[in-house]
Every structure is written in structure tokens, then in C-alpha cells.
Short mmCIF file of C-alpha atoms in Angstrom, two decimals:
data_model
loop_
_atom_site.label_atom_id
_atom_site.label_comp_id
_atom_site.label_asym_id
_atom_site.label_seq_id
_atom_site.Cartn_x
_atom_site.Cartn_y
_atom_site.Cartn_z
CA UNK H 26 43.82 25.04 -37.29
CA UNK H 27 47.30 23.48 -36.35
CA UNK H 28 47.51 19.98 -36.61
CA UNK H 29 49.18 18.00 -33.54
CA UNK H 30 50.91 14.44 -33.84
CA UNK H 31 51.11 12.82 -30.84
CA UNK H 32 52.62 8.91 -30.89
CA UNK H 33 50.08 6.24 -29.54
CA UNK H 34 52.51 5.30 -26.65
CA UNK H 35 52.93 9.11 -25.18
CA UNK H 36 51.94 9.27 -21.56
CA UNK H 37 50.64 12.36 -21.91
CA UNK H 38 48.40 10.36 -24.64
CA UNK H 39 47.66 7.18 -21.94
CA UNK H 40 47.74 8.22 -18.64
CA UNK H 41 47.35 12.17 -18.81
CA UNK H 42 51.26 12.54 -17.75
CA UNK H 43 52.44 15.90 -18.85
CA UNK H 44 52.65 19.55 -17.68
CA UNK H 45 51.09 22.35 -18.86
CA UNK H 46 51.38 26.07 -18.46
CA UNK H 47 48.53 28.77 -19.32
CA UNK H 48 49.68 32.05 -20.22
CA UNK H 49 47.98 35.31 -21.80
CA UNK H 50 48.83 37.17 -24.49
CA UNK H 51 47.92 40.49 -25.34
CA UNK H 52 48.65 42.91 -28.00
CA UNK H 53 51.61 44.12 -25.99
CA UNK H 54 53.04 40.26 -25.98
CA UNK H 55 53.04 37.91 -23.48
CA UNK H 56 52.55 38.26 -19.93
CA UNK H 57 55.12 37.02 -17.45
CA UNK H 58 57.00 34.16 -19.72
CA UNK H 59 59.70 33.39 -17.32
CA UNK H 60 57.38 32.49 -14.39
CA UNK H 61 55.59 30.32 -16.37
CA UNK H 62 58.97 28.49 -17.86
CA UNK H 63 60.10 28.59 -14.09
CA UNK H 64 57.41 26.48 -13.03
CA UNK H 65 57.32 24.23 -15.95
CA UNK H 66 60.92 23.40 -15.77
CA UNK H 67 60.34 22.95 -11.56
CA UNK H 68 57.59 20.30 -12.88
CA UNK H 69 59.46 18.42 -15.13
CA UNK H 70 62.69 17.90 -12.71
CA UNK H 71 59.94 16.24 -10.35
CA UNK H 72 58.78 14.34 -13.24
CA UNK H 73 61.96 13.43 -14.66
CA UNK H 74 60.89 15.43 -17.91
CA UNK H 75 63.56 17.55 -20.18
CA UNK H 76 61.93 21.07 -20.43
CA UNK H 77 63.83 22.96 -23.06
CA UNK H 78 66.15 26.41 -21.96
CA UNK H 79 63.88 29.35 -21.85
CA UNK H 80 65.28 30.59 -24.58
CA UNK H 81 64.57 27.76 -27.32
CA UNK H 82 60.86 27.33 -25.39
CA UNK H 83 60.02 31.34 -25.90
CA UNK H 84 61.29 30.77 -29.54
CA UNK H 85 59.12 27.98 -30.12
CA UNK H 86 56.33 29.73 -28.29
CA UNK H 87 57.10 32.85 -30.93
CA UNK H 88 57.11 30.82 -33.81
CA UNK H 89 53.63 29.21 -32.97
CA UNK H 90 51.96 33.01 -32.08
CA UNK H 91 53.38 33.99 -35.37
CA UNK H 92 50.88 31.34 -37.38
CA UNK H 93 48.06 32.78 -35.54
CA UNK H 94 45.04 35.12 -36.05
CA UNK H 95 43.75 35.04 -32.68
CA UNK H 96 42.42 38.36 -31.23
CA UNK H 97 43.78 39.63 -28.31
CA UNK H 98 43.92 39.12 -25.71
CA UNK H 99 43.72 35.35 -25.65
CA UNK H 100 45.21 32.12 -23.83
CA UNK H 101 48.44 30.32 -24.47
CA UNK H 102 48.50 26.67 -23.36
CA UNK H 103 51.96 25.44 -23.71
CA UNK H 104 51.99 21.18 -23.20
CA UNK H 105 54.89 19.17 -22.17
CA UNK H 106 54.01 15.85 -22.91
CA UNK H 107 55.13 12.79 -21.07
CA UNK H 108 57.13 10.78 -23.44
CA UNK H 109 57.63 7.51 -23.58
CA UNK H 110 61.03 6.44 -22.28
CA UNK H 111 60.49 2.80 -22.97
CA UNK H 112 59.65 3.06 -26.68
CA UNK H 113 62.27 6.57 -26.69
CA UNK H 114 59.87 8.84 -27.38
CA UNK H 115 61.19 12.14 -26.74
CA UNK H 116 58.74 14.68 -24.47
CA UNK H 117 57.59 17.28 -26.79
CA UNK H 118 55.79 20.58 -26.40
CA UNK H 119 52.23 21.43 -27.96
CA UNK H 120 50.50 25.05 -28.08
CA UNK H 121 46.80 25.64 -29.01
CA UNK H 122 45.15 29.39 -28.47
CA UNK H 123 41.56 29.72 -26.56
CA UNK H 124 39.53 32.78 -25.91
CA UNK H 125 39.84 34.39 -22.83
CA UNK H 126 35.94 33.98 -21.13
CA UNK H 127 36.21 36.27 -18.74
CA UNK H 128 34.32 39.59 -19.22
CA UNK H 129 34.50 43.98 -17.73
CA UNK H 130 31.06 42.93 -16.43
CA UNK H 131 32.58 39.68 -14.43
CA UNK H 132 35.10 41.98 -12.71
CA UNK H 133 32.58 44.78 -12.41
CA UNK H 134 29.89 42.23 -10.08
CA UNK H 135 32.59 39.58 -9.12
CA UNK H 136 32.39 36.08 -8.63
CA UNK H 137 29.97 33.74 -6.90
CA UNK H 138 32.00 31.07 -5.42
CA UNK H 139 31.23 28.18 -2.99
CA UNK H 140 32.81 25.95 -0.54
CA UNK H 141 33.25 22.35 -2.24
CA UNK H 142 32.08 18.99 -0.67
CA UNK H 143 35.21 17.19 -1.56
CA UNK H 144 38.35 17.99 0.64
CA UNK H 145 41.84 18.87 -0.94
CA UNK H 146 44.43 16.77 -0.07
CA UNK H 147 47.47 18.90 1.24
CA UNK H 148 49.83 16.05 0.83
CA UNK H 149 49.90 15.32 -3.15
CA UNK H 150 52.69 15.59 -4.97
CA UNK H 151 50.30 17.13 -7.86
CA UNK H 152 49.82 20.37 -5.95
CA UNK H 153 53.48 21.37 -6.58
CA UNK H 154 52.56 21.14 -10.61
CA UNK H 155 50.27 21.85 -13.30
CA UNK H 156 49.91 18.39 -14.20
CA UNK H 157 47.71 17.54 -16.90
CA UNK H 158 45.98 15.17 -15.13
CA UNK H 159 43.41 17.20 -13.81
CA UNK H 160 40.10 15.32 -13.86
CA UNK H 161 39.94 16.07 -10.01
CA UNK H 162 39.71 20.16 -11.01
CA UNK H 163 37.76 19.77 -13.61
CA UNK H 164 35.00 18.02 -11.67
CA UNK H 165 35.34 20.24 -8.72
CA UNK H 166 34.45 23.23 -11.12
CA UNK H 167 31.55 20.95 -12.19
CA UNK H 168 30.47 21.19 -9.03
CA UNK H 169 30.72 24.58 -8.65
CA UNK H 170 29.16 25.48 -12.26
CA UNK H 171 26.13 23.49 -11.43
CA UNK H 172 25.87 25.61 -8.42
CA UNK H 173 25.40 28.70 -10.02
CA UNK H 174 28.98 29.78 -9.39
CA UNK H 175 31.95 30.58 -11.02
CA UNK H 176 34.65 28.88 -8.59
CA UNK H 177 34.74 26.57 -5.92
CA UNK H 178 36.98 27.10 -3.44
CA UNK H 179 38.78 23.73 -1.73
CA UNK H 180 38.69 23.06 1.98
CA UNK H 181 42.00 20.44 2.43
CA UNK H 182 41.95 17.24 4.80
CA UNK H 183 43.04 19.43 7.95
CA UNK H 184 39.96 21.75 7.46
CA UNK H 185 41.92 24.57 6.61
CA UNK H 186 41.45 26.80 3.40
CA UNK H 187 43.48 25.42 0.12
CA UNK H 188 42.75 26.97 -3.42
CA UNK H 189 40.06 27.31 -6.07
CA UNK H 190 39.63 24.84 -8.86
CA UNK H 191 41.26 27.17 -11.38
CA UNK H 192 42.76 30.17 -8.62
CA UNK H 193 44.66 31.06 -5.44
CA UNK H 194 42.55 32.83 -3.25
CA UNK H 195 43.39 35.99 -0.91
CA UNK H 196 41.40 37.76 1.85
CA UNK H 197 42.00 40.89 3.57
CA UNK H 198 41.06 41.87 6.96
CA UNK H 199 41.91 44.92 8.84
CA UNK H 200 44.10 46.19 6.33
CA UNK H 201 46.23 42.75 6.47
CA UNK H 202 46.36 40.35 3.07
CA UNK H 203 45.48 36.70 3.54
CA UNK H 204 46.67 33.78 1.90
CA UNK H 205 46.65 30.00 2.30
CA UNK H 206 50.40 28.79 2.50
CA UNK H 207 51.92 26.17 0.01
CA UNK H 208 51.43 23.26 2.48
CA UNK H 209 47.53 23.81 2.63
CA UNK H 210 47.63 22.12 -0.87
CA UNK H 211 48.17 25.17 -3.04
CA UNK H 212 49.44 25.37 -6.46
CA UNK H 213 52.62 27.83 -6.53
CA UNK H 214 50.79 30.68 -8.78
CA UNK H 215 52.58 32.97 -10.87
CA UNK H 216 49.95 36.07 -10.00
CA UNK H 217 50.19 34.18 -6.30
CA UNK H 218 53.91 35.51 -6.09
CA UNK H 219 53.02 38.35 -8.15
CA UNK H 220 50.53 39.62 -5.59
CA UNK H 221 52.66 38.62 -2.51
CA UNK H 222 55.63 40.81 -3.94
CA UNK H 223 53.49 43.87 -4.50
CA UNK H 224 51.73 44.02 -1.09
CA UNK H 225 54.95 43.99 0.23
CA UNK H 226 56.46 46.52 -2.12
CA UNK H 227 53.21 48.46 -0.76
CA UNK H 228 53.94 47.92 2.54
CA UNK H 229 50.68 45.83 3.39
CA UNK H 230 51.05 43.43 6.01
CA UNK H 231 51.15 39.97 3.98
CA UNK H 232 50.27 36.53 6.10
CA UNK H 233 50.19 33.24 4.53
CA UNK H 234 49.23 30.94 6.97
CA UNK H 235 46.24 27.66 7.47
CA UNK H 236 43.28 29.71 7.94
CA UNK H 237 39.70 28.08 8.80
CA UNK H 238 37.38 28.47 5.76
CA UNK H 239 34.94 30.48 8.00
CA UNK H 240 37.55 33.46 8.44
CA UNK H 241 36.66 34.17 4.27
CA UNK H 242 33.27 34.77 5.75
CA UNK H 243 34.38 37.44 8.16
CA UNK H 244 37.21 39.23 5.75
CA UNK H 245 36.27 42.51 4.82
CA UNK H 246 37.47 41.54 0.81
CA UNK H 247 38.01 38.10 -1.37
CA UNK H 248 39.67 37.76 -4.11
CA UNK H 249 41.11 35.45 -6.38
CA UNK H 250 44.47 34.80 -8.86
CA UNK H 251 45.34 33.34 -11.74
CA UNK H 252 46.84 33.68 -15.12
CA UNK H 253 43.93 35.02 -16.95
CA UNK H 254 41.70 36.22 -14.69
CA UNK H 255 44.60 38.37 -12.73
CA UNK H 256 42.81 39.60 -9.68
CA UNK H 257 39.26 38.98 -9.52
CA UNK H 258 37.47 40.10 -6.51
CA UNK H 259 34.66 37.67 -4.85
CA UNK H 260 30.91 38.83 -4.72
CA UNK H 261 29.44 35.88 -2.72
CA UNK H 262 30.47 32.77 -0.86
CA UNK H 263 27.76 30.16 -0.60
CA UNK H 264 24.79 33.05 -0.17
CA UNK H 265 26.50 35.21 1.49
CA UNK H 266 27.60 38.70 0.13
CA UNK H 267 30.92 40.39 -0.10
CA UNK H 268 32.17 43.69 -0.61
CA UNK H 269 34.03 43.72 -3.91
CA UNK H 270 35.83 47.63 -3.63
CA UNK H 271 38.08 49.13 -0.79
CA UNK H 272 41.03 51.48 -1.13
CA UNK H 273 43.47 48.87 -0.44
CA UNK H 274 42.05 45.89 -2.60
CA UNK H 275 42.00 49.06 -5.88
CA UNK H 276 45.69 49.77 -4.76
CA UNK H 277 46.80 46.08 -5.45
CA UNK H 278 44.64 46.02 -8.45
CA UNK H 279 46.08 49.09 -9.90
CA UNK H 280 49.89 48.33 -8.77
CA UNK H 281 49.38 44.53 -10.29
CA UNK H 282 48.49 46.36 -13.89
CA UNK H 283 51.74 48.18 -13.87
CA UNK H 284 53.84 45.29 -13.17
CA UNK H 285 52.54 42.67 -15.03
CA UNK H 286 53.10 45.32 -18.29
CA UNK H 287 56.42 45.73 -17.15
CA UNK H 288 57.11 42.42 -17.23
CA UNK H 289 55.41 41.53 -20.75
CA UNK H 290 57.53 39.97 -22.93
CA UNK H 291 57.07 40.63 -27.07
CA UNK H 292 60.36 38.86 -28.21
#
């Protein structure tokens, strides 16, 4: 296990003020590295935080993957912590491994998600990061575990869709993809851009947009993104089923496989 030695007066330590990034790595290396470094370094010029050059934060990354014995695939998280300017304490990164939960069988039925009770508010600054600070997620997917499902999907102050706890979330409707726009109160995913750019590519007709929550109820597919889940397709929403296969939603699937190998980075 690798030790971590974190000074008392860190911010990251006290008030949860840092950034994080989750990637995966797989036997072939790891998966999209410059996204990830793009929107860390975005994060730390709104936090006033020094995130090193990509190429000194992939070598660090390198040298900690090197120590390890996970199996793959796993997760990556890669902390920025906060610093301390008043006692000059430096912001410094930290990397621990996980297993990856997720499971042939979960993509196989889908998820169950649900519609949370809490609103998202569409004008915090923390939707434009992965702050660390993220009690509010963590007890929204409490909310949604004790449910019996495995995402909870936020409905922001307007009334319009948002995100999931831990995902973006897409629908498609009449052959058109569907996805909540930044302003809703969306996190700027890397398989978020990942998926825009292929539909395109595929010549789908892409809309982001601030869509009622009840449209996800009338979309032919659902599906969620993130880092380690990729695409995930939706099963349920509150009781009601969904359609987890069509032509179009195994065309994205199959065209996101392709790219995100392409764009796997092993040095």
C-alpha cells in the first residue's frame, strides 16, 4: 500500500479543496490522459491551483502505475490538493488504484436509475470541476442506492434535466441524440465530448439543449457516461422500463470502443 503525507494545514486536508480526476487503465494503458489533464488544469486556473505540464503529470502518473499490482482494468484517481498558500504549502498530486465495480452483467440488464428529490443547482461554480468536495454527490447516490438503483439522475432549479450523481446522461428519440447542455448544471465529461464527437462523425443528429425530465420517459433509449462505466444504457427510470438495444444506440457503442483504444495512452 502507498503511503500518502499530507501537511495538517492542506485545504484539500480542511475544507475538501482540491481537484480530482478518475481515469481507467487497462492492459493496453490508459484511456484518454489528455482529456483528463485538460480538465484538471481548466480546474485549477479557476482555483488558482498550479497543475503540472502534461508531460511531468503523465510521468508522475507512470511512475506510480509502475509500483502497482493492480489487475486490469482498474481506476486511476489522480488528486490535486489545495495547498496552503498562507503557510506555502505547495499543491501536490496523490494517486491511489480502486477496482472497477462495474460488471458484463450490469451492461447486459442496464441500470435502474431514479429522479432525485433534491434539485441541482445550474448556477455553481462546482459544476465546471471535479472538485473534491463532493459530499452533495455522494449523498445524492445515497439516495439513489437506498432506492434500489444504481444512479440518480438530477433535476436542476429550472426543472430541466442536469446529470447523474456519478454520469452525463443522453437520450435518443427518433433517431436524434439528447443531451442536457453545460448550463443545466452539467459537469464537462470527457466520454460527454467523446460521445458528442462520434455521433457527429456518424452523422446522427446531436441536440444539447434544457429538456424536461419527463421527455427521458418518452425517449426510445437512455444512457449514461462516464470514465469507467463508458456508455451504459438505462433499464428503468423510477418503475418504468426502457429499452436498452437499438441499431443506433450499438453503433455509438461500437464506434466509442474504437476510439477510446485509439486514443489509449501506454507511455
Amino acid at each position: 500500500m502507498t503511503k500518502i503525507t499530507m501537511d495538517k494545514n492542506d485545504r484539500l486536508f480542511l475544507f475538501g479543496y482540491g481537484l480530482f480526476e478518475t481515469l481507467k487503465v487497462t492492459s493496453s494503458g490508459i484511456e484518454l490522459p489528455v482529456s483528463h489533464w485538460q480538465r484538471m488544469n481548466q480546474g485549477g486556473q479557476l482555483l488558482g491551483l498550479m497543475v503540472p505540464p502534461y508531460q511531468e503529470w503523465l510521468d508522475q502518473i507512470h511512475a506510480f502505475l509502475g509500483q502497482q499490482t493492480s489487475v486490469y482494468p482498474y481506476a486511476l484517481r489522480v488528486t490535486l490538493s489545495g495547498g496552503s498558500p498562507a503557510h506555502e504549502i505547495q499543491p501536490q498530486l496523490f494517486f491511489n488504484t480502486r477496482e472497477i465495480p462495474y460488471t458484463s452483467q450490469d451492461y447486459e440488464q442496464g441500470f435502474r436509475v431514479i429522479f432525485l428529490s433534491a434539485p441541482r443547482s445550474e448556477n455553481s461554480i462546482l459544476n465546471k470541476i471535479k472538485s473534491t468536495n463532493y459530499l452533495e454527490n455522494i449523498l445524492a447516490r445515497e439516495q439513489a442506492l437506498t432506492s434500489q438503483a444504481q444512479e440518480g439522475l438530477w433535476i436542476n432549479t429550472q426543472g430541466y434535466l442536469a446529470e447523474g450523481t456519478i454520469s452525463n446522461v443522453f437520450f435518443l428519440k427518433e433517431d436524434v441524440l439528447y443531451t442536457p447542455s453545460l448550463d443545466c448544471g452539467c459537469l464537462a465529461g470527457t466520454r460527454r465530448k467523446v460521445v458528442l464527437q462520434l455521433a457527429s462523425d456518424l452523422g446522427i443528429s446531436v441536440q444539447e439543449g434544457k429538456y424536461q425530465h419527463s421527455l427521458l420517459r418518452e425517449a426510445d433509449q437512455v444512457f449514461l457516461t462516464n470514465a469507467l462505466l463508458g456508455i451504459m444504457p438505462v433499464s428503468q427510470i423510477d418503475n418504468q422500463p426502457k429499452k436498452i438495444q437499438s441499431k443506433m444506440l450499438n453503433l455509438i457503442m461500437d464506434e466509442y470502443k474504437k476510439h477510446v483504444k485509439r486514443m489509449t495512452c501506454l507511455n
